[in-house]
Short mmCIF file of C-alpha atoms in Angstrom, two decimals:
data_model
loop_
_atom_site.label_atom_id
_atom_site.label_comp_id
_atom_site.label_asym_id
_atom_site.label_seq_id
_atom_site.Cartn_x
_atom_site.Cartn_y
_atom_site.Cartn_z
CA MET A 405 -13.55 14.55 25.10
CA ALA A 406 -11.94 12.43 22.41
CA GLN A 407 -11.00 15.38 20.23
CA ARG A 408 -8.61 16.74 22.84
CA HIS A 409 -5.98 14.22 21.72
CA LEU A 410 -6.44 14.50 17.96
CA ASP A 411 -4.15 17.36 16.96
CA PRO A 412 -1.03 15.83 15.37
CA THR A 413 0.83 19.14 15.27
CA ASP A 414 1.20 19.53 19.03
CA ARG A 415 4.92 19.34 19.47
CA ALA A 416 7.47 20.75 21.85
CA PRO A 417 8.91 24.15 20.84
CA ALA A 418 11.81 23.99 18.49
CA GLY A 419 14.03 25.78 20.96
CA ALA A 420 13.22 23.60 23.96
CA SER A 421 16.12 22.66 26.14
CA PRO A 422 17.38 19.13 25.63
CA GLY A 423 17.53 18.56 29.39
CA PRO A 424 20.37 18.37 31.88
CA HIS A 425 23.58 17.33 30.22
CA THR A 426 27.21 18.00 30.83
CA PRO A 427 29.84 17.84 28.08
CA GLY A 428 31.63 14.93 29.76
CA ASP A 429 28.55 12.86 30.35
CA PRO A 430 28.42 10.07 27.71
CA HIS A 431 24.81 9.23 28.66
CA PRO A 432 22.73 12.40 28.61
CA HIS A 433 19.56 12.27 30.62
CA PRO A 434 16.50 11.45 28.48
CA THR A 435 13.81 14.06 28.08
CA PRO A 436 10.26 13.96 26.66
CA ASP A 437 11.63 15.37 23.38
CA ALA A 438 14.19 12.58 23.03
CA PRO A 439 12.90 9.35 24.58
CA PRO A 440 15.41 6.56 25.02
CA PRO A 441 15.25 3.71 22.53
CA PRO A 442 13.51 0.48 23.61
CA PRO A 443 15.74 -2.22 25.12
CA HIS A 444 15.98 -4.37 21.96
CA SER A 445 15.39 -1.84 19.21
CA HIS A 446 16.07 -3.05 15.68
CA PRO A 447 16.13 -1.02 12.46
CA ASP A 448 13.28 -3.08 10.99
CA THR A 449 11.13 -2.60 14.08
CA ASP A 450 11.92 1.11 13.93
CA ALA A 451 10.77 1.15 10.29
CA LEU A 452 7.46 -0.45 11.25
CA ALA A 453 6.96 1.99 14.11
CA SER A 454 7.78 4.96 11.86
CA TYR A 455 5.30 3.74 9.25
CA LEU A 456 2.49 3.32 11.78
CA ARG A 457 3.19 6.71 13.33
CA ALA A 458 3.20 8.37 9.91
CA GLN A 459 -0.14 6.84 8.93
CA ALA A 460 -1.65 7.73 12.30
CA THR A 461 -0.48 11.31 11.83
CA GLU A 462 -2.01 11.42 8.34
CA PHE A 463 -5.28 10.14 9.80
CA LEU A 464 -5.32 12.82 12.49
CA ARG A 465 -4.46 15.60 10.04
CA ALA A 466 -7.33 14.57 7.77
CA LEU A 467 -9.66 14.39 10.76
CA ARG A 468 -8.62 17.86 11.88
CA ARG A 469 -9.28 19.27 8.38
CA HIS A 470 -12.69 17.61 8.45
CA ARG A 471 -13.53 19.15 11.83
CA GLU A 472 -12.30 22.60 10.80
CA SER A 473 -14.43 22.55 7.66
CA GLY A 474 -17.46 21.32 9.59
CA ALA A 475 -18.25 19.08 6.62
CA SER A 476 -19.64 15.63 6.15
CA PRO A 477 -17.41 12.86 4.76
CA ASN A 478 -17.89 13.98 1.16
CA GLY A 479 -18.33 17.70 1.63
CA ALA A 480 -21.92 18.56 2.67
CA SER A 481 -22.08 20.68 5.82
CA PRO A 482 -24.52 19.63 8.57
CA ALA A 483 -26.54 22.84 8.15
CA ALA A 484 -27.10 22.12 4.46
CA ARG A 485 -28.14 18.49 4.72
CA SER A 486 -31.84 19.42 4.47
CA ALA A 487 -31.33 21.53 1.33
CA THR A 488 -29.75 20.88 -2.00
CA PRO A 489 -26.02 21.45 -1.45
CA PRO A 490 -23.51 22.34 -4.14
CA ALA A 491 -21.26 19.68 -5.56
CA PRO A 492 -18.63 18.54 -3.04
CA SER A 493 -15.40 20.47 -3.29
CA THR A 494 -12.19 18.75 -4.19
CA GLY A 495 -10.71 19.57 -0.79
CA HIS A 496 -13.55 17.91 1.09
CA VAL A 497 -13.43 14.81 -1.09
CA ASP A 498 -9.68 14.66 -0.59
CA THR A 499 -10.19 14.82 3.17
CA ALA A 500 -12.51 11.80 3.13
CA ARG A 501 -10.12 9.97 0.83
CA ALA A 502 -7.19 10.72 3.15
CA LEU A 503 -9.10 9.32 6.13
CA ARG A 504 -9.92 6.12 4.23
CA ARG A 505 -6.39 5.77 2.88
CA ALA A 506 -4.77 6.10 6.31
CA ALA A 507 -7.28 3.71 7.90
CA ARG A 508 -6.68 1.12 5.16
CA ARG A 509 -2.91 1.32 5.53
CA LEU A 510 -3.07 1.02 9.29
CA SER A 511 -5.45 -1.95 9.15
CA GLY A 512 -3.44 -3.74 6.47
CA THR A 513 -0.13 -3.20 8.24
CA LEU A 514 -1.55 -4.51 11.51
CA HIS A 515 -2.72 -7.60 9.65
CA THR A 516 0.65 -8.31 8.02
CA PHE A 517 2.96 -7.49 10.94
CA GLN A 518 0.72 -8.49 13.83
CA PRO A 519 3.32 -10.93 15.33
CA LEU A 520 5.58 -7.94 16.05
CA LEU A 521 2.84 -5.93 17.78
CA ASP A 522 0.89 -6.31 20.97
CA ALA A 523 -1.58 -9.07 20.11
CA ASP A 524 -4.60 -7.80 22.06
CA TRP A 525 -4.17 -4.24 20.82
CA ALA A 526 -3.80 -5.30 17.16
CA GLU A 527 -6.81 -7.64 17.34
CA THR A 528 -8.91 -4.81 18.72
CA MET A 529 -7.73 -2.09 16.34
CA ARG A 530 -7.76 -3.91 13.01
CA PRO A 531 -11.51 -4.61 12.70
CA GLU A 532 -12.36 -1.10 13.91
CA LEU A 533 -10.16 0.50 11.25
CA ALA A 534 -11.64 -1.78 8.59
CA TRP A 535 -15.14 -0.80 9.71
CA LEU A 536 -14.31 2.90 9.48
CA SER A 537 -12.68 2.62 6.06
CA GLY A 538 -15.57 0.62 4.65
CA THR A 539 -18.20 2.95 6.07
CA LEU A 540 -16.57 6.07 4.66
CA ALA A 541 -16.08 4.45 1.24
CA MET A 542 -19.72 3.52 0.56
CA GLU A 543 -21.03 6.94 -0.42
CA HIS A 544 -18.21 7.53 -2.89
CA ALA A 545 -18.67 4.00 -4.28
CA TYR A 546 -22.36 4.55 -5.04
CA ALA A 547 -21.68 7.93 -6.66
CA SER A 548 -18.91 6.49 -8.86
CA ARG A 549 -21.09 3.51 -9.79
CA LEU A 550 -23.96 5.74 -10.89
CA GLU A 551 -21.64 7.94 -12.95
CA ARG A 552 -20.08 4.88 -14.59
CA LEU A 553 -23.43 3.35 -15.52
CA LEU A 554 -24.87 6.59 -16.91
CA GLN A 555 -21.78 7.16 -19.03
CA ALA A 556 -21.99 3.60 -20.33
CA LEU A 557 -25.67 4.06 -21.22
CA HIS A 558 -24.86 7.25 -23.06
CA ARG A 559 -22.05 5.54 -24.94
CA LEU A 560 -24.17 2.53 -25.88
CA SER A 561 -27.29 4.43 -26.93
CA GLY A 562 -25.95 7.78 -28.07
CA SER A 563 -28.90 9.43 -26.28
CA PRO A 564 -28.28 12.88 -24.74
CA SER A 565 -31.36 12.71 -22.48
CA LEU A 566 -29.95 10.61 -19.66
CA PRO A 567 -30.42 11.80 -16.04
CA ALA A 568 -27.58 13.70 -14.47
CA PRO A 569 -26.28 12.45 -11.09
CA ARG A 570 -27.84 14.38 -8.23
CA PRO A 571 -26.16 15.69 -5.07
CA VAL A 572 -26.80 13.92 -1.80
CA THR A 573 -29.57 15.44 0.35
CA GLY A 574 -31.82 14.23 3.10
CA ARG A 575 -34.81 14.29 0.73
CA THR A 576 -33.26 12.97 -2.45
CA ALA A 577 -35.48 9.91 -2.71
CA ALA A 578 -38.63 11.98 -3.14
CA ALA A 579 -37.19 14.52 -5.56
CA PRO A 580 -38.06 14.37 -9.28
CA VAL A 581 -35.42 12.99 -11.60
CA PRO A 582 -33.67 15.85 -13.45
CA PHE A 583 -32.64 15.31 -17.02
CA ALA A 584 -29.70 16.87 -18.78
CA THR A 585 -30.54 19.97 -20.77
CA PRO A 586 -30.05 19.50 -24.53
CA PRO A 587 -27.51 21.76 -26.18
CA GLY A 588 -28.90 25.04 -27.45
CA THR A 589 -30.34 28.24 -26.06
CA SER A 590 -32.58 28.25 -23.00
CA GLY A 591 -36.17 27.37 -23.85
CA THR A 592 -35.28 26.61 -27.47
CA PRO A 593 -34.95 23.01 -28.67
CA ALA A 594 -31.53 22.12 -29.94
CA PRO A 595 -31.08 21.50 -33.64
CA PRO A 596 -31.53 17.85 -34.55
CA THR A 597 -28.36 15.82 -34.61
CA THR A 598 -27.74 12.61 -36.43
CA GLN A 599 -27.87 9.65 -34.04
CA PRO A 600 -27.43 6.01 -34.95
CA ASP A 601 -30.65 4.02 -35.08
CA ARG A 602 -30.40 1.73 -32.08
CA GLY A 603 -34.05 0.77 -31.72
CA ASN A 604 -35.19 -0.37 -28.31
CA LEU A 605 -31.86 0.48 -26.70
CA THR A 606 -32.32 4.20 -27.40
CA VAL A 607 -35.97 4.03 -26.34
CA GLY A 608 -35.22 2.35 -23.00
CA ALA A 609 -31.92 4.07 -22.17
CA ALA A 610 -33.50 7.17 -20.63
CA LYS A 611 -35.88 5.13 -18.46
CA ALA A 612 -33.09 2.76 -17.49
CA GLY A 613 -30.93 5.72 -16.50
CA ALA A 614 -33.76 7.22 -14.44
CA LEU A 615 -34.30 3.89 -12.67
CA LEU A 616 -30.60 3.54 -11.87
CA ASP A 617 -30.51 7.14 -10.70
CA ARG A 618 -33.36 6.58 -8.25
CA GLN A 619 -31.97 3.34 -6.85
CA LEU A 620 -28.32 4.34 -6.54
CA THR A 621 -29.05 7.85 -5.29
CA LEU A 622 -31.24 6.39 -2.55
CA ALA A 623 -28.42 4.00 -1.62
CA ARG A 624 -25.94 6.87 -1.68
CA THR A 625 -28.16 8.96 0.60
CA ARG A 626 -28.39 6.13 3.10
CA ALA A 627 -24.62 5.65 2.98
CA HIS A 628 -24.22 9.39 3.55
CA SER A 629 -26.38 9.23 6.67
CA THR A 630 -24.55 6.14 7.89
CA ALA A 631 -21.18 7.87 7.50
CA LEU A 632 -22.40 10.93 9.40
CA GLN A 633 -23.68 8.76 12.23
CA ALA A 634 -20.40 6.82 12.29
CA LEU A 635 -18.29 9.98 12.55
CA GLY A 636 -20.37 11.17 15.49
CA SER A 637 -20.50 7.86 17.32
CA SER A 638 -18.64 6.87 20.46
CA ARG A 639 -17.18 3.97 18.50
CA PHE A 640 -15.44 6.35 16.12
CA HIS A 641 -14.16 8.55 18.97
CA ALA A 642 -12.68 5.47 20.62
CA VAL A 643 -10.87 4.62 17.37
CA ALA A 644 -9.64 8.21 17.03
CA ASP A 645 -8.28 8.18 20.59
CA LYS A 646 -6.36 4.97 19.92
CA VAL A 647 -4.96 6.37 16.67
CA ALA A 648 -3.88 9.50 18.56
CA LEU A 649 -1.98 7.34 21.03
CA LEU A 650 -0.48 5.37 18.14
CA ALA A 651 0.93 8.57 16.66
CA SER A 652 3.15 8.93 19.73
CA GLU A 653 3.70 5.37 20.93
CA VAL A 654 3.57 2.10 18.97
CA PRO A 655 2.69 -0.91 21.17
CA LEU A 656 5.30 -3.39 20.02
CA ARG A 657 5.28 -6.92 21.36
CA ALA A 658 7.20 -7.42 24.59
CA THR A 659 9.86 -10.03 23.77
CA GLY A 660 11.56 -10.14 27.14
CA PRO A 661 15.32 -10.49 27.60
CA LEU A 662 16.85 -11.85 24.40
CA THR A 663 20.33 -12.16 23.06
CA ALA A 664 21.28 -9.82 20.24
CA PRO A 665 20.84 -12.41 17.42
CA ALA A 666 17.51 -13.59 18.82
CA ALA A 667 16.25 -10.02 19.17
CA ALA A 668 17.24 -9.24 15.59
CA THR A 669 15.43 -12.34 14.32
CA ALA A 670 12.29 -11.55 16.32
CA ALA A 671 12.23 -7.98 14.98
CA ASP A 672 12.91 -8.80 11.32
CA LEU A 673 10.10 -7.62 9.05
CA ARG A 674 11.23 -9.49 5.94
CA PRO A 675 9.79 -12.95 6.74
CA LEU A 676 6.36 -11.43 7.38
CA ALA A 677 6.55 -9.34 4.21
CA THR A 678 7.67 -12.41 2.26
CA ALA A 679 4.71 -14.36 3.65
CA ALA A 680 2.35 -11.66 2.37
CA LYS A 681 4.01 -11.84 -1.05
CA ASP A 682 3.71 -15.64 -1.08
CA ARG A 683 0.01 -15.47 -0.25
CA LEU A 684 -0.46 -13.11 -3.18
CA ALA A 685 1.51 -15.38 -5.52
CA ASP A 686 -0.55 -18.41 -4.48
CA ALA A 687 -3.82 -16.56 -5.05
CA VAL A 688 -2.70 -15.34 -8.48
CA ALA A 689 -1.60 -18.86 -9.42
CA ALA A 690 -5.14 -20.08 -8.73
CA LEU A 691 -6.63 -17.56 -11.20
CA PRO A 692 -7.47 -18.64 -14.77
CA LEU A 693 -4.76 -16.43 -16.26
CA VAL A 694 -4.52 -18.57 -19.40
CA THR A 695 -8.19 -17.90 -20.13
CA ALA A 696 -7.87 -14.25 -19.15
CA GLY A 697 -4.93 -13.92 -21.54
CA SER A 698 -7.32 -14.29 -24.48
CA PRO A 699 -9.24 -11.05 -25.06
CA TYR A 700 -13.02 -11.21 -25.56
CA ASN A 701 -13.32 -14.77 -24.29
CA ALA A 702 -16.72 -13.91 -22.71
CA GLN A 703 -16.01 -16.13 -19.70
CA ALA A 704 -17.51 -13.48 -17.42
CA LEU A 705 -20.84 -13.71 -19.29
CA VAL A 706 -21.46 -17.39 -18.54
CA HIS A 707 -23.94 -16.72 -15.75
CA GLY A 708 -25.56 -13.71 -17.44
CA LEU A 709 -28.68 -12.23 -15.87
CA SER A 710 -29.22 -15.07 -13.45
CA PRO A 711 -32.21 -14.74 -11.10
CA ASP A 712 -29.82 -15.45 -8.23
CA PRO A 713 -29.00 -12.07 -6.61
CA SER A 714 -25.80 -13.40 -5.00
CA PRO A 715 -22.46 -11.96 -6.20
CA HIS A 716 -20.98 -13.31 -9.40
CA PRO A 717 -19.15 -16.54 -8.44
CA GLN A 718 -16.18 -15.89 -10.73
CA ASP A 719 -15.38 -12.51 -9.22
CA ALA A 720 -14.57 -13.57 -5.64
CA PRO A 721 -11.04 -14.92 -6.38
CA TRP A 722 -10.17 -11.74 -8.27
CA HIS A 723 -11.43 -9.55 -5.42
CA GLN A 724 -9.32 -11.61 -3.00
CA VAL A 725 -6.23 -11.07 -5.16
CA ARG A 726 -6.94 -7.34 -5.12
CA LEU A 727 -6.95 -7.31 -1.31
CA LEU A 728 -3.77 -9.43 -1.10
CA LEU A 729 -2.05 -7.16 -3.63
CA ARG A 730 -2.89 -4.18 -1.44
CA LEU A 731 -1.43 -5.90 1.64
CA HIS A 732 1.72 -6.74 -0.29
CA ARG A 733 2.05 -3.16 -1.50
CA TYR A 734 1.73 -1.83 2.05
CA ALA A 735 4.39 -4.29 3.23
CA VAL A 736 6.71 -3.04 0.49
CA GLU A 737 6.08 0.53 1.64
CA VAL A 738 7.13 -0.41 5.18
CA LEU A 739 10.35 -2.08 4.00
CA THR A 740 11.37 0.63 1.52
CA GLY A 741 10.19 3.67 3.46
CA ALA A 742 8.38 5.04 0.38
CA TYR A 743 4.93 6.04 1.57
CA PRO A 744 2.86 9.21 2.10
CA GLY A 745 4.50 11.24 4.84
CA ALA A 746 7.89 9.51 4.58
CA THR A 747 10.98 11.67 4.91
CA ALA A 748 14.69 11.23 4.57
CA ASP A 749 14.83 10.48 8.30
CA THR A 750 12.90 7.24 7.74
CA GLY A 751 15.04 6.18 4.83
CA GLY A 752 12.35 6.90 2.26
CA THR A 753 11.25 9.60 -0.09
CA GLU A 754 8.36 11.98 0.15
CA GLY A 755 5.35 10.42 -1.54
CA ALA A 756 4.30 6.91 -2.36
CA ASP A 757 5.99 6.50 -5.75
CA GLY A 758 9.62 6.81 -4.71
CA CYS A 759 10.52 3.20 -5.45
CA ALA A 760 7.24 1.75 -6.66
CA ASP A 761 7.04 -1.38 -8.76
CA VAL A 762 5.49 -0.53 -12.11
CA ARG A 763 4.00 -4.01 -12.35
CA LEU A 764 2.26 -3.67 -8.99
CA ILE A 765 0.86 -0.27 -9.96
CA ALA A 766 -0.54 -1.54 -13.29
CA ALA A 767 -1.92 -4.72 -11.70
CA GLY A 768 -3.60 -2.74 -8.92
CA GLU A 769 -5.24 -0.38 -11.41
CA ALA A 770 -6.53 -3.31 -13.46
CA LEU A 771 -8.02 -4.96 -10.38
CA ASP A 772 -9.64 -1.69 -9.34
CA ARG A 773 -11.30 -1.49 -12.77
CA HIS A 774 -12.34 -5.12 -12.38
CA ARG A 775 -14.01 -4.38 -9.03
CA ASP A 776 -15.78 -1.27 -10.35
CA ALA A 777 -17.09 -3.03 -13.47
CA SER A 778 -18.23 -6.05 -11.48
CA GLU A 779 -20.18 -3.94 -9.01
CA ALA A 780 -21.66 -1.83 -11.80
CA ALA A 781 -22.84 -4.98 -13.59
CA ALA A 782 -24.44 -6.21 -10.37
CA ALA A 783 -26.26 -2.88 -9.99
CA ALA A 784 -27.58 -3.12 -13.56
CA ALA A 785 -28.76 -6.69 -12.94
CA GLN A 786 -30.46 -5.63 -9.71
CA ALA A 787 -32.28 -2.83 -11.54
CA ALA A 788 -33.37 -5.27 -14.26
CA ARG A 789 -35.10 -7.37 -11.58
CA THR A 790 -37.39 -4.46 -10.68
CA PRO A 791 -41.01 -5.59 -11.10
CA ARG A 792 -43.26 -4.15 -13.81
CA ILE A 793 -40.63 -2.29 -15.84
CA ALA A 794 -41.11 -1.74 -19.56
CA PRO A 795 -39.55 -4.27 -21.96
CA ALA A 796 -37.41 -1.57 -23.56
CA THR A 797 -36.05 -0.61 -20.13
CA ALA A 798 -35.24 -4.22 -19.29
CA TYR A 799 -33.54 -4.63 -22.66
CA ALA A 800 -31.36 -1.54 -22.09
CA LEU A 801 -30.37 -2.77 -18.64
CA GLY A 802 -29.50 -6.20 -20.08
CA VAL A 803 -27.23 -4.61 -22.68
CA LEU A 804 -25.69 -2.44 -19.97
CA HIS A 805 -25.04 -5.51 -17.80
CA ALA A 806 -23.36 -7.33 -20.70
CA ASP A 807 -21.23 -4.25 -21.43
CA GLN A 808 -19.97 -4.09 -17.85
CA ARG A 809 -19.21 -7.81 -17.79
CA HIS A 810 -17.14 -7.28 -20.95
CA GLU A 811 -15.34 -4.54 -19.01
CA VAL A 812 -14.66 -7.15 -16.32
CA GLU A 813 -13.04 -9.39 -18.95
CA ALA A 814 -11.00 -6.47 -20.27
CA ALA A 815 -9.72 -5.75 -16.75
CA ARG A 816 -8.76 -9.40 -16.27
CA TYR A 817 -6.88 -9.32 -19.56
CA ALA A 818 -5.05 -6.15 -18.51
CA PHE A 819 -4.10 -7.71 -15.16
CA GLN A 820 -2.81 -10.86 -16.86
CA HIS A 821 -0.81 -8.76 -19.31
CA SER A 822 0.78 -6.61 -16.58
CA TRP A 823 1.38 -9.41 -14.07
CA ARG A 824 3.43 -11.56 -16.43
CA LYS A 825 5.85 -8.72 -17.10
CA GLU A 826 9.19 -8.57 -15.35
CA PRO A 827 9.21 -6.29 -12.30
CA VAL A 828 10.42 -2.80 -13.18
CA ARG A 829 11.03 -0.25 -10.45
CA LEU A 830 10.64 3.48 -10.92
CA PRO A 831 13.84 5.47 -10.37
#
């Protein structure tokens, strides 16, 4: 079975003998605990191999925690899928996040440094890791989107009677929409509070929230089922087996007999990392940063509630910059040795913030907010296209859409503000 190779903690005993060796022998015999270095090993190639092994080990550890808990990607056990489960625990959510994080880093590193790796192996692994990461991320994305939209509706309308997000179950779509209980004692109406008079927005906010809750919870349930099927599929087990092999052996490209200078040039990571940085710089240069530098320019509202359900045309370049920024950040992690699981042996520090660029961190956070607001606005627009909804509901969804598009503009402004700063590295 595939799981027989997935335990990353299987190691030789600490007291194992290093193998036959005499004090006068300058070339001790290699053993399984101390394999000989490859013929043309280079420090940069070793750094890449260490990074890939560390991420593969993180992936396998997260997968082992998931198997031991017997939980679904976001915490619901298989036995409880037909009943209403409790809210996912932080540990289970962290396990799913660790799987996605390791898969993203592996896929991105294979993309950037593919010339140094076995071409056929990298071409096969990269799309499979991207598929796994995207599949596991959908359920969390729908849950976060629903929470974001309900909070925005509450903020815009001041109404306390918005639906609360529901846990994922196999029968969520047919369940009635629960509403938040007003403050006060059980069975006793709460004392009236002063709320601003917001007319149709307050009237339609509760119905708009219920509509969003039904649509996004149904999408979340389907994503939940898709993730469960993916984790039990032969396709996933094949990926897990390959990651298990990667944790022990990195398939570097066979360069053949080379002279020492040629081997060093072929194994140098810096030109490939610089190419990733240049691609990011070119993509950022194509963005309208001058327009984004003016707050509240409303450029993101030009298309409004268009009947065209296709993604917002202005958002695609920003999403591309977000992906390129992530690839650049992973390349920096490989070069500096500062990544999750890094130790002093790899030249790095434990954790991912050992020598992080403050500008990259702030820019990445701004682009994450941009992505979240853009997708939330698209969900509000999709709900507004529902046939036969009340005018007050459509009005509330239109205001919600405009609010999220303003959040998109705010994120673009924050990215422009952080990107133009001089790079500052954390100590």
